[in-house]
Each structure stands twice: as C-alpha cells, then as structure tokens.
mmCIF file of C-alpha atoms and ligand atoms in Angstrom:
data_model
loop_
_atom_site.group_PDB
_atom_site.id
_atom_site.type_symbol
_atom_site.label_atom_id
_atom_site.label_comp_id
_atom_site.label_asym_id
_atom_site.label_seq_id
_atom_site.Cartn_x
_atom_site.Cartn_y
_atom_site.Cartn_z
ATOM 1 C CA UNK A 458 -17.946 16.473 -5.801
ATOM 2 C CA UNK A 459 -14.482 14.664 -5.410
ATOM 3 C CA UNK A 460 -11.442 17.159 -3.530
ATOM 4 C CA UNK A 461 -9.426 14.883 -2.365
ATOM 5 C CA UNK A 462 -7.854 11.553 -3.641
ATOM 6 C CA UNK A 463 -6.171 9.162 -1.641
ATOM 7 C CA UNK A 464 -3.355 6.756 -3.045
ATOM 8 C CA UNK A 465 -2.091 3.243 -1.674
ATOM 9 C CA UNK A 466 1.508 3.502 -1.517
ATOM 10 C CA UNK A 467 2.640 -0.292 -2.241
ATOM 11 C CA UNK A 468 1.674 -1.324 -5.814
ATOM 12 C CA UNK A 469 0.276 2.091 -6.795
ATOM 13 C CA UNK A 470 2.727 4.750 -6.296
ATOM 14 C CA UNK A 471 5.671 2.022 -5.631
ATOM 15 C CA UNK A 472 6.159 -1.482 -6.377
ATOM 16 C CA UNK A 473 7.656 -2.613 -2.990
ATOM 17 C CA UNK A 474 5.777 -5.671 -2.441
ATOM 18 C CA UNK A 475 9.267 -7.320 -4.613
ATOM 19 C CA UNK A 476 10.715 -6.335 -1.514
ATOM 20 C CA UNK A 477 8.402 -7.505 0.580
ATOM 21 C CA UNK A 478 8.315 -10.861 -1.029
ATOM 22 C CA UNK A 479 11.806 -11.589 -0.897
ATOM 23 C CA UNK A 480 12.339 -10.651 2.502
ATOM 24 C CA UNK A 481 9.329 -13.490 3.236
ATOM 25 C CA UNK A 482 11.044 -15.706 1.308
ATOM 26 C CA UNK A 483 14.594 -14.990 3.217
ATOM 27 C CA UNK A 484 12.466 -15.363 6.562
ATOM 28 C CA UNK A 485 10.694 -18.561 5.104
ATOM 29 C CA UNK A 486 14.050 -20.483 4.292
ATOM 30 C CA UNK A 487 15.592 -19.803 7.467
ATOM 31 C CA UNK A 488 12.626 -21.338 8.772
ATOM 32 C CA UNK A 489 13.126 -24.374 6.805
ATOM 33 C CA UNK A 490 10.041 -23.769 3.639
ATOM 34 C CA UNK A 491 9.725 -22.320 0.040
ATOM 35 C CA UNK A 492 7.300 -19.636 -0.169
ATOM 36 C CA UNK A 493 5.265 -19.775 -3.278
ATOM 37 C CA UNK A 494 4.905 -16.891 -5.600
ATOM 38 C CA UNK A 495 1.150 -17.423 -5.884
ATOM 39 C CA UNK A 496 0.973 -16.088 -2.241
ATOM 40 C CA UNK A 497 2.575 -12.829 -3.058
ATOM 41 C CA UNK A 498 -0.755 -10.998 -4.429
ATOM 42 C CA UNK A 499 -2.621 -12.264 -1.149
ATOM 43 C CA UNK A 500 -0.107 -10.186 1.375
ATOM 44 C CA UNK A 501 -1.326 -6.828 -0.918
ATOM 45 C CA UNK A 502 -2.729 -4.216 1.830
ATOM 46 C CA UNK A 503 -2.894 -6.375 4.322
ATOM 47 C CA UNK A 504 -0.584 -5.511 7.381
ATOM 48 C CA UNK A 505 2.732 -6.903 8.415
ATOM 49 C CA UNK A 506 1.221 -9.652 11.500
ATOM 50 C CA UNK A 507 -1.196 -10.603 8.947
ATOM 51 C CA UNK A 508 0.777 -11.351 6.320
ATOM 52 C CA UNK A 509 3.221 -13.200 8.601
ATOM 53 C CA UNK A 510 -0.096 -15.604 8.798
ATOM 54 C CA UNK A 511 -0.779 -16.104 5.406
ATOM 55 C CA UNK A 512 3.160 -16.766 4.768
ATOM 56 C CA UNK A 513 3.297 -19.306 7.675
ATOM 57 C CA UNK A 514 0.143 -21.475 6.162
ATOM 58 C CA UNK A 515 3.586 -22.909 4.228
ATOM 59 C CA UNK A 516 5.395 -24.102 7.670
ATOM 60 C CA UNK A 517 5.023 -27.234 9.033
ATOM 61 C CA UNK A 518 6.815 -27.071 12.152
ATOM 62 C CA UNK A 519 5.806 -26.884 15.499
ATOM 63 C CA UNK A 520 3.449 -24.112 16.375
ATOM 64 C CA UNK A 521 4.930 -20.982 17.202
ATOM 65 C CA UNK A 522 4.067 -18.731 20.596
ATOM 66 C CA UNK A 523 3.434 -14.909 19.750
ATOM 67 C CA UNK A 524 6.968 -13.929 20.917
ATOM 68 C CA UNK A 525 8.662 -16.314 18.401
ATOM 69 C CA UNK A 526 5.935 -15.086 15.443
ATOM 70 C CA UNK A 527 6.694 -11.065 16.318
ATOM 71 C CA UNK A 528 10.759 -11.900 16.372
ATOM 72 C CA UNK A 529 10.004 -13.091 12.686
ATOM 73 C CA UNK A 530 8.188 -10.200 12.184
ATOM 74 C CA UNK A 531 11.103 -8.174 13.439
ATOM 75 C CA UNK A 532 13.143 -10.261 11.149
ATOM 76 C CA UNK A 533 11.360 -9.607 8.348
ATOM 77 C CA UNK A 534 10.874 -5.913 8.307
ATOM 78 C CA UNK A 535 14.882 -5.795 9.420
ATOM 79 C CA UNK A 536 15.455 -7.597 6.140
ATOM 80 C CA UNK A 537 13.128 -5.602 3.618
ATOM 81 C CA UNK A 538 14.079 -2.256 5.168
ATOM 82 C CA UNK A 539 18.080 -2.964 3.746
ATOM 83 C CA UNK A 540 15.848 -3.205 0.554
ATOM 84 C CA UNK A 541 14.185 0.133 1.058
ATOM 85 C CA UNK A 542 17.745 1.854 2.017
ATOM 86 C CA UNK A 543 18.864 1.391 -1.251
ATOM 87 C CA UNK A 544 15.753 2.956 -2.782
ATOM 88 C CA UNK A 545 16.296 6.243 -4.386
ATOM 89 C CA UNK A 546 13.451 9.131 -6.557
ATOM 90 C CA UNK A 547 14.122 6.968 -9.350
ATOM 91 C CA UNK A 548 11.822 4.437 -7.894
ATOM 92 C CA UNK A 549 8.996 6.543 -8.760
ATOM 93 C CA UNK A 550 8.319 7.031 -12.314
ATOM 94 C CA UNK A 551 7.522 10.207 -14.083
ATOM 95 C CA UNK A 552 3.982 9.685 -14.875
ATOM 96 C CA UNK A 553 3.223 9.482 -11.017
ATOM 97 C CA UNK A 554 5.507 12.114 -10.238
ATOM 98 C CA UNK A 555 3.814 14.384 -13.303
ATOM 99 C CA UNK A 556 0.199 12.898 -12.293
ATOM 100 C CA UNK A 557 0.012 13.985 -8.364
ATOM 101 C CA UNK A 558 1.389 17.313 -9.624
ATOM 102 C CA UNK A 559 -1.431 17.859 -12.152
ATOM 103 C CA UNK A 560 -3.601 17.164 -9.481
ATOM 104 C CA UNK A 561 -2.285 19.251 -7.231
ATOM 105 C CA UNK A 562 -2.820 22.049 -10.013
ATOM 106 C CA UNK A 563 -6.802 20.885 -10.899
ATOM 107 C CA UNK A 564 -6.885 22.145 -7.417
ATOM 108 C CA UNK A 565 -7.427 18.273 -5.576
ATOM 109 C CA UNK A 566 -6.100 17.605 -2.464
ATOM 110 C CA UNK A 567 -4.050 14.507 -2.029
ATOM 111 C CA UNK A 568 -3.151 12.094 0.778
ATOM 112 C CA UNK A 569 -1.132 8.719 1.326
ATOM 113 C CA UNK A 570 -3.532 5.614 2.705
ATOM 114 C CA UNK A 571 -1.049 2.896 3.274
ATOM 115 C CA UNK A 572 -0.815 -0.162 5.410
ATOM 116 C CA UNK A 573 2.517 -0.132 6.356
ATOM 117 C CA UNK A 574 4.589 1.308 9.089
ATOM 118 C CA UNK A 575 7.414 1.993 6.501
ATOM 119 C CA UNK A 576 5.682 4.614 4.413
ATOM 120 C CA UNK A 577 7.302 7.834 5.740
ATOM 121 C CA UNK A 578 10.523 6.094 5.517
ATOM 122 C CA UNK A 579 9.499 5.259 1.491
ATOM 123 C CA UNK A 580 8.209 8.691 0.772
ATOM 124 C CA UNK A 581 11.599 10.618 2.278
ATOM 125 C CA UNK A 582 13.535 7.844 0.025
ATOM 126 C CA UNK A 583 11.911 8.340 -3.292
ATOM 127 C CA UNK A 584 11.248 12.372 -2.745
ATOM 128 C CA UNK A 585 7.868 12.554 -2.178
ATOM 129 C CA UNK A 586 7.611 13.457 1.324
ATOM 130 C CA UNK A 587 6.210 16.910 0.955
ATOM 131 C CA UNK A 588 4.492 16.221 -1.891
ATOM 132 C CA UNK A 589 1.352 14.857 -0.314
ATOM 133 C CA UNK A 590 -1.291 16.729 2.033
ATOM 134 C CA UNK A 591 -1.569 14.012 4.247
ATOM 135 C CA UNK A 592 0.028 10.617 5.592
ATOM 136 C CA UNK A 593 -2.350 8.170 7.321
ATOM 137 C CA UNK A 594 -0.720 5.052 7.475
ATOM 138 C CA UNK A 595 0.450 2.040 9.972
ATOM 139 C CA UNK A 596 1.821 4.041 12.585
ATOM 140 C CA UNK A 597 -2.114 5.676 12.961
ATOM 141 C CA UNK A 598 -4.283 2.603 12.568
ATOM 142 C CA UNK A 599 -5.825 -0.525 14.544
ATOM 143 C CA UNK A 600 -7.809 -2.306 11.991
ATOM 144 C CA UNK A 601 -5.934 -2.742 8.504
ATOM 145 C CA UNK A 602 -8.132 -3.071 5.363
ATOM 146 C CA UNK A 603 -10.401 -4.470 4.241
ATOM 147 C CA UNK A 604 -11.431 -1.933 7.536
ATOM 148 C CA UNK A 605 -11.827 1.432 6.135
ATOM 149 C CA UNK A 606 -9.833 3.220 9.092
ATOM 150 C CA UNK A 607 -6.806 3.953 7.133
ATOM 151 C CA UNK A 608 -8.902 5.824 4.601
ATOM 152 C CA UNK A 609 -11.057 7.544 6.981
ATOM 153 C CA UNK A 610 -8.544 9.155 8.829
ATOM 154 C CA UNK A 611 -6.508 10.145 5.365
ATOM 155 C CA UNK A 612 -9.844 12.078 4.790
ATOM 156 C CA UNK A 613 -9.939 13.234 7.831
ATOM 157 C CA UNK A 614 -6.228 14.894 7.627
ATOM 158 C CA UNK A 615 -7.205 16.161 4.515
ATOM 159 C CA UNK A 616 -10.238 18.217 6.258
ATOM 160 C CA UNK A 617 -12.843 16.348 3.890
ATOM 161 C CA UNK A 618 -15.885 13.760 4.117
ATOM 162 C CA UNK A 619 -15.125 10.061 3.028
ATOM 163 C CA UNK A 620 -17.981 11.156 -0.033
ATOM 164 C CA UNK A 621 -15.337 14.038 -1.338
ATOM 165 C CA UNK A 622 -12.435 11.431 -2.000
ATOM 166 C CA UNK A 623 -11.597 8.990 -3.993
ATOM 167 C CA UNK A 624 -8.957 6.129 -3.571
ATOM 168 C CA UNK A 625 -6.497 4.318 -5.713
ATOM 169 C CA UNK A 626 -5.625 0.975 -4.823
ATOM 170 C CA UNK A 627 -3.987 -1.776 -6.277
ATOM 171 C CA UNK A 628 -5.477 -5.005 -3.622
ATOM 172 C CA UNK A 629 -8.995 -6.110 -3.073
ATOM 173 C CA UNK A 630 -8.642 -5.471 0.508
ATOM 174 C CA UNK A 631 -8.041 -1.828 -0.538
ATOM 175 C CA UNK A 632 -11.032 -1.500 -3.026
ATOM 176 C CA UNK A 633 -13.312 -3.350 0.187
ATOM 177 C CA UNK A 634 -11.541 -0.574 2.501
ATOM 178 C CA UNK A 635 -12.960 2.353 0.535
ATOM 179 C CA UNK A 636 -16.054 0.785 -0.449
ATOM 180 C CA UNK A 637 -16.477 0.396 3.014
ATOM 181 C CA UNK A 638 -15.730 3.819 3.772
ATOM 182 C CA UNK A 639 -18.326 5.347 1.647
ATOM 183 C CA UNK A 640 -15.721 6.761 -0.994
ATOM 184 C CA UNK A 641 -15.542 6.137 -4.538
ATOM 185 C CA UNK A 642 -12.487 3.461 -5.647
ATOM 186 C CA UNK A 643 -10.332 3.203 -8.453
ATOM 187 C CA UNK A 644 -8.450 -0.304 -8.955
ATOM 188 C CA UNK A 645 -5.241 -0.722 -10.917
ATOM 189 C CA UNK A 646 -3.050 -3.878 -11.499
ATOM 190 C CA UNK A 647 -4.664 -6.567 -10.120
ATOM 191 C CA UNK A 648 -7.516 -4.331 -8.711
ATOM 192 C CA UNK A 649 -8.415 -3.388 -11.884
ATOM 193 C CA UNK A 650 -10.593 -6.416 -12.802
ATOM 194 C CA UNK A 651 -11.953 -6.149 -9.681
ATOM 195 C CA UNK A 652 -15.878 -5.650 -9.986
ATOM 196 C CA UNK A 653 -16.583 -3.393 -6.939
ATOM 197 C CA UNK A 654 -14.067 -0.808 -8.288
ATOM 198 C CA UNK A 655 -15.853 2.203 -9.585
ATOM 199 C CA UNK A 656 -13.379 3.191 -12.135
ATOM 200 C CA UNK A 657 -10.641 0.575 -13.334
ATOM 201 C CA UNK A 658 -7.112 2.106 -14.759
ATOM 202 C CA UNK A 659 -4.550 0.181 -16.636
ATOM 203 C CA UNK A 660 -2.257 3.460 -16.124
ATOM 204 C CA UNK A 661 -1.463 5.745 -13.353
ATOM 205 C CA UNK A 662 -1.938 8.613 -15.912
ATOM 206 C CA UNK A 663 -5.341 7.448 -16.553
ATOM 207 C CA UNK A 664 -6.471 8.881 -13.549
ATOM 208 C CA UNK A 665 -6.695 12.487 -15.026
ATOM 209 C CA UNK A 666 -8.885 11.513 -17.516
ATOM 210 C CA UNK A 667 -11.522 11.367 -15.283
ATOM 211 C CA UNK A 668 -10.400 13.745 -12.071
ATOM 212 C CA UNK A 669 -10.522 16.587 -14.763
HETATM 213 P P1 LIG B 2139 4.930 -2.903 6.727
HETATM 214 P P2 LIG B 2139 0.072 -0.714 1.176
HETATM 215 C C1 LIG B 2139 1.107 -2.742 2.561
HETATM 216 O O1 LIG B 2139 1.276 -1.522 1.885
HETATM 217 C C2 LIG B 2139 1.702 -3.878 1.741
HETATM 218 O O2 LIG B 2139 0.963 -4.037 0.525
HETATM 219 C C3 LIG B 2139 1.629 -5.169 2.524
HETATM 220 O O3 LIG B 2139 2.215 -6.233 1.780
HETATM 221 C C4 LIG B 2139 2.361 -4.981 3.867
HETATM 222 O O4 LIG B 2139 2.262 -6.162 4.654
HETATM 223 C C5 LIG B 2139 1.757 -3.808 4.617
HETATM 224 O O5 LIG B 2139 1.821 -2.631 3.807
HETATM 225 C C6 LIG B 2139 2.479 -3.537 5.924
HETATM 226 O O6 LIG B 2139 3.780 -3.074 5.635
HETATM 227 O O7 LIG B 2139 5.443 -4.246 7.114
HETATM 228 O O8 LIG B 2139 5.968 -2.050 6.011
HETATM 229 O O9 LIG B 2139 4.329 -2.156 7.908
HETATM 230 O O10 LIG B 2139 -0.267 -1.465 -0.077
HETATM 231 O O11 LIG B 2139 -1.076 -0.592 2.155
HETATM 232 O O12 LIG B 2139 0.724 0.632 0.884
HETATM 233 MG MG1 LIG B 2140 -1.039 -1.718 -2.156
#
C-alpha cells in the first residue's frame, strides 16, 4: 500500500533546469564553445560534477586538472543561483501547489528527492519549505541517480519502506533511481514515454487520479 510519495524537484515541481542551462551556456562561452540545446535533457537528475562532464564533451581545449573543473563548477552554480534569487511562489503553479495539498489530506506523506544542493534554497524561494515531510537531497547523498540513495533516504525520513512510496520524476536517471530502489515510479515530461515508468502523467494533477 503506497504512504508516501516522493517528488523530483527540477522538472517536476519546478522547471529550473532553464536556469541551469543558461548558466552552462554562460560558463561554456567564457570557455570559448556553444553548448547545444540537445544536451540540456541529458544533465536532468544527474548532479552538478557530472553534468560539468557531459557539458565539457563540447570543449576542445587543453585538458583541465580537477581544481580548474570544480572552479567552473563554482562558477556555474554562482551564476544559476542569481537565477534562483529572483525566483518567487509564483514559480510554482497552482495545480502543484493544490496537488501536494490534496495529498496531504488523502492522508500520504510526502518528501523532496532531488539531486541538487540548491533545493532548500528553491523550496524557501517558491514557499514550499514546510510543505513537505521530508528533504533528502544533495547535501545528504554520495551516489546521484541513476543510484537509488537519494530516494532511499527520502523514505527513510519519511519513516516508510522503499515498497510504501512512490516517486515522480521527470529524467530517466530518476525513473532507474526508483526502479532501483524497489519503489513504484511515475514519469512526466520527458519521463513519461519512458517504458520502465509504472504510471506515465502528462499532468501534475494526474497524479490524484490514481493516489486516490
Ligand atoms: P545543483 P533534480 C538536478 O535536480 C538537476 O536536474 C540537474 O540538472 C542538476 O545538475 C542537479 O540537480 C544538481 O543541482 O547544481 O543545484 O546541486 O532534478 O534532481 O531535482
Ligand atoms: Mg528532475
């Protein structure tokens, strides 16, 4: 029987990864390259070092040691957390807003499973801070998904077994995560047409018609 269900935060309950992308793309052309657009749904869940790997396939200069490659890092996040500043609750529409509060009345508990290190910062921008049970996010992880730690330990905070929850994600690696972690999935976006989801929404809403 499902109690708890455990949302992404990037592409599911916000659409950050604009932010994200353009902050690449600021790091790539000081570097010198374009970023392509068709690597944007590839950095989806996957965390911040990693990323910085997939965006650097599109530099051809010298390699770089591991001090140069966390300095962009640093860069980076500096540049997509001006983005974030400016975010404010109307960043979150009302269907979520309405949706984790039905929940919350059908009597499910309900956590955050994110990647990044930024969430808390997100959540206290866009209101929802106390709205969820649980945070398990960057700050508490080693492995990022497709490992299912992030999940595990969101269940964990929420005092249930991976078998009681179910997650919403929006990237493969997500979907992999859960699978992984011996919970049911739900895909959305891009993650929708993705065949090892369990259930596939085109809406956030949608959720509710089956966590009745
Ligand atoms: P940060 P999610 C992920 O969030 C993003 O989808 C991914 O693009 C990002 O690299 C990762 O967080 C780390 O974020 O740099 O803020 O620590 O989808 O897991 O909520
Ligand atoms: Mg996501």
């Amino acid at each position: 029987m499902i109690k708890g269900v455990i949302f992404d935060l990037d592409g599911v309950i916000v659409f950050t990864d604009q932010f994200h992308f353009k902050a690449w793309k600021q790091m790539a052309s000081e570097l010198g390259f374009c970023l392509d657009e068709e690597v944007n749904h590839r950095l989806r869940g996957v965390s911040r070092m990693e990323s910085l790997d997939i965006v650097l396939e599109g530099y051809k200069g010298a390699s770089l040691s591991q001090k140069k490659k966390e300095a962009l890092a640093d860069k980076k996040n500096n540049i997509y957390r001006e983005f974030l500043a400016a975010m404010t609750p109307d960043d979150v529409t009302d269907q979520v807003r309405e949706t984790l509060a039905e929940l919350h009345r059908r009597g499910y508990r309900i956590a955050l499973g994110s990647s990044s290190k930024n969430a808390r910062f997100i959540l206290e921008k866009v209101a929802l801070a106390e709205v969820f049970d649980a945070v398990s996010d960057g700050t508490n992880i080693t492995k990022s998904k497709p490992d299912p730690e992030v999940f595990l330990k969101a269940a964990e905070y929420l005092g249930l077994c991976p078998k009681e929850c179910i997650v919403v994600e929006d990237a493969y690696a997500g979907i992999d995560a859960a699978k992984a972690g011996n919970m049911l999935a739900a895909g959305i976006g891009k993650a929708g047409e993705y065949d090892k989801a369990d259930y596939c929404i085109k809406k956030f809403e949608d959720l509710l018609d089956f966590l009745k």
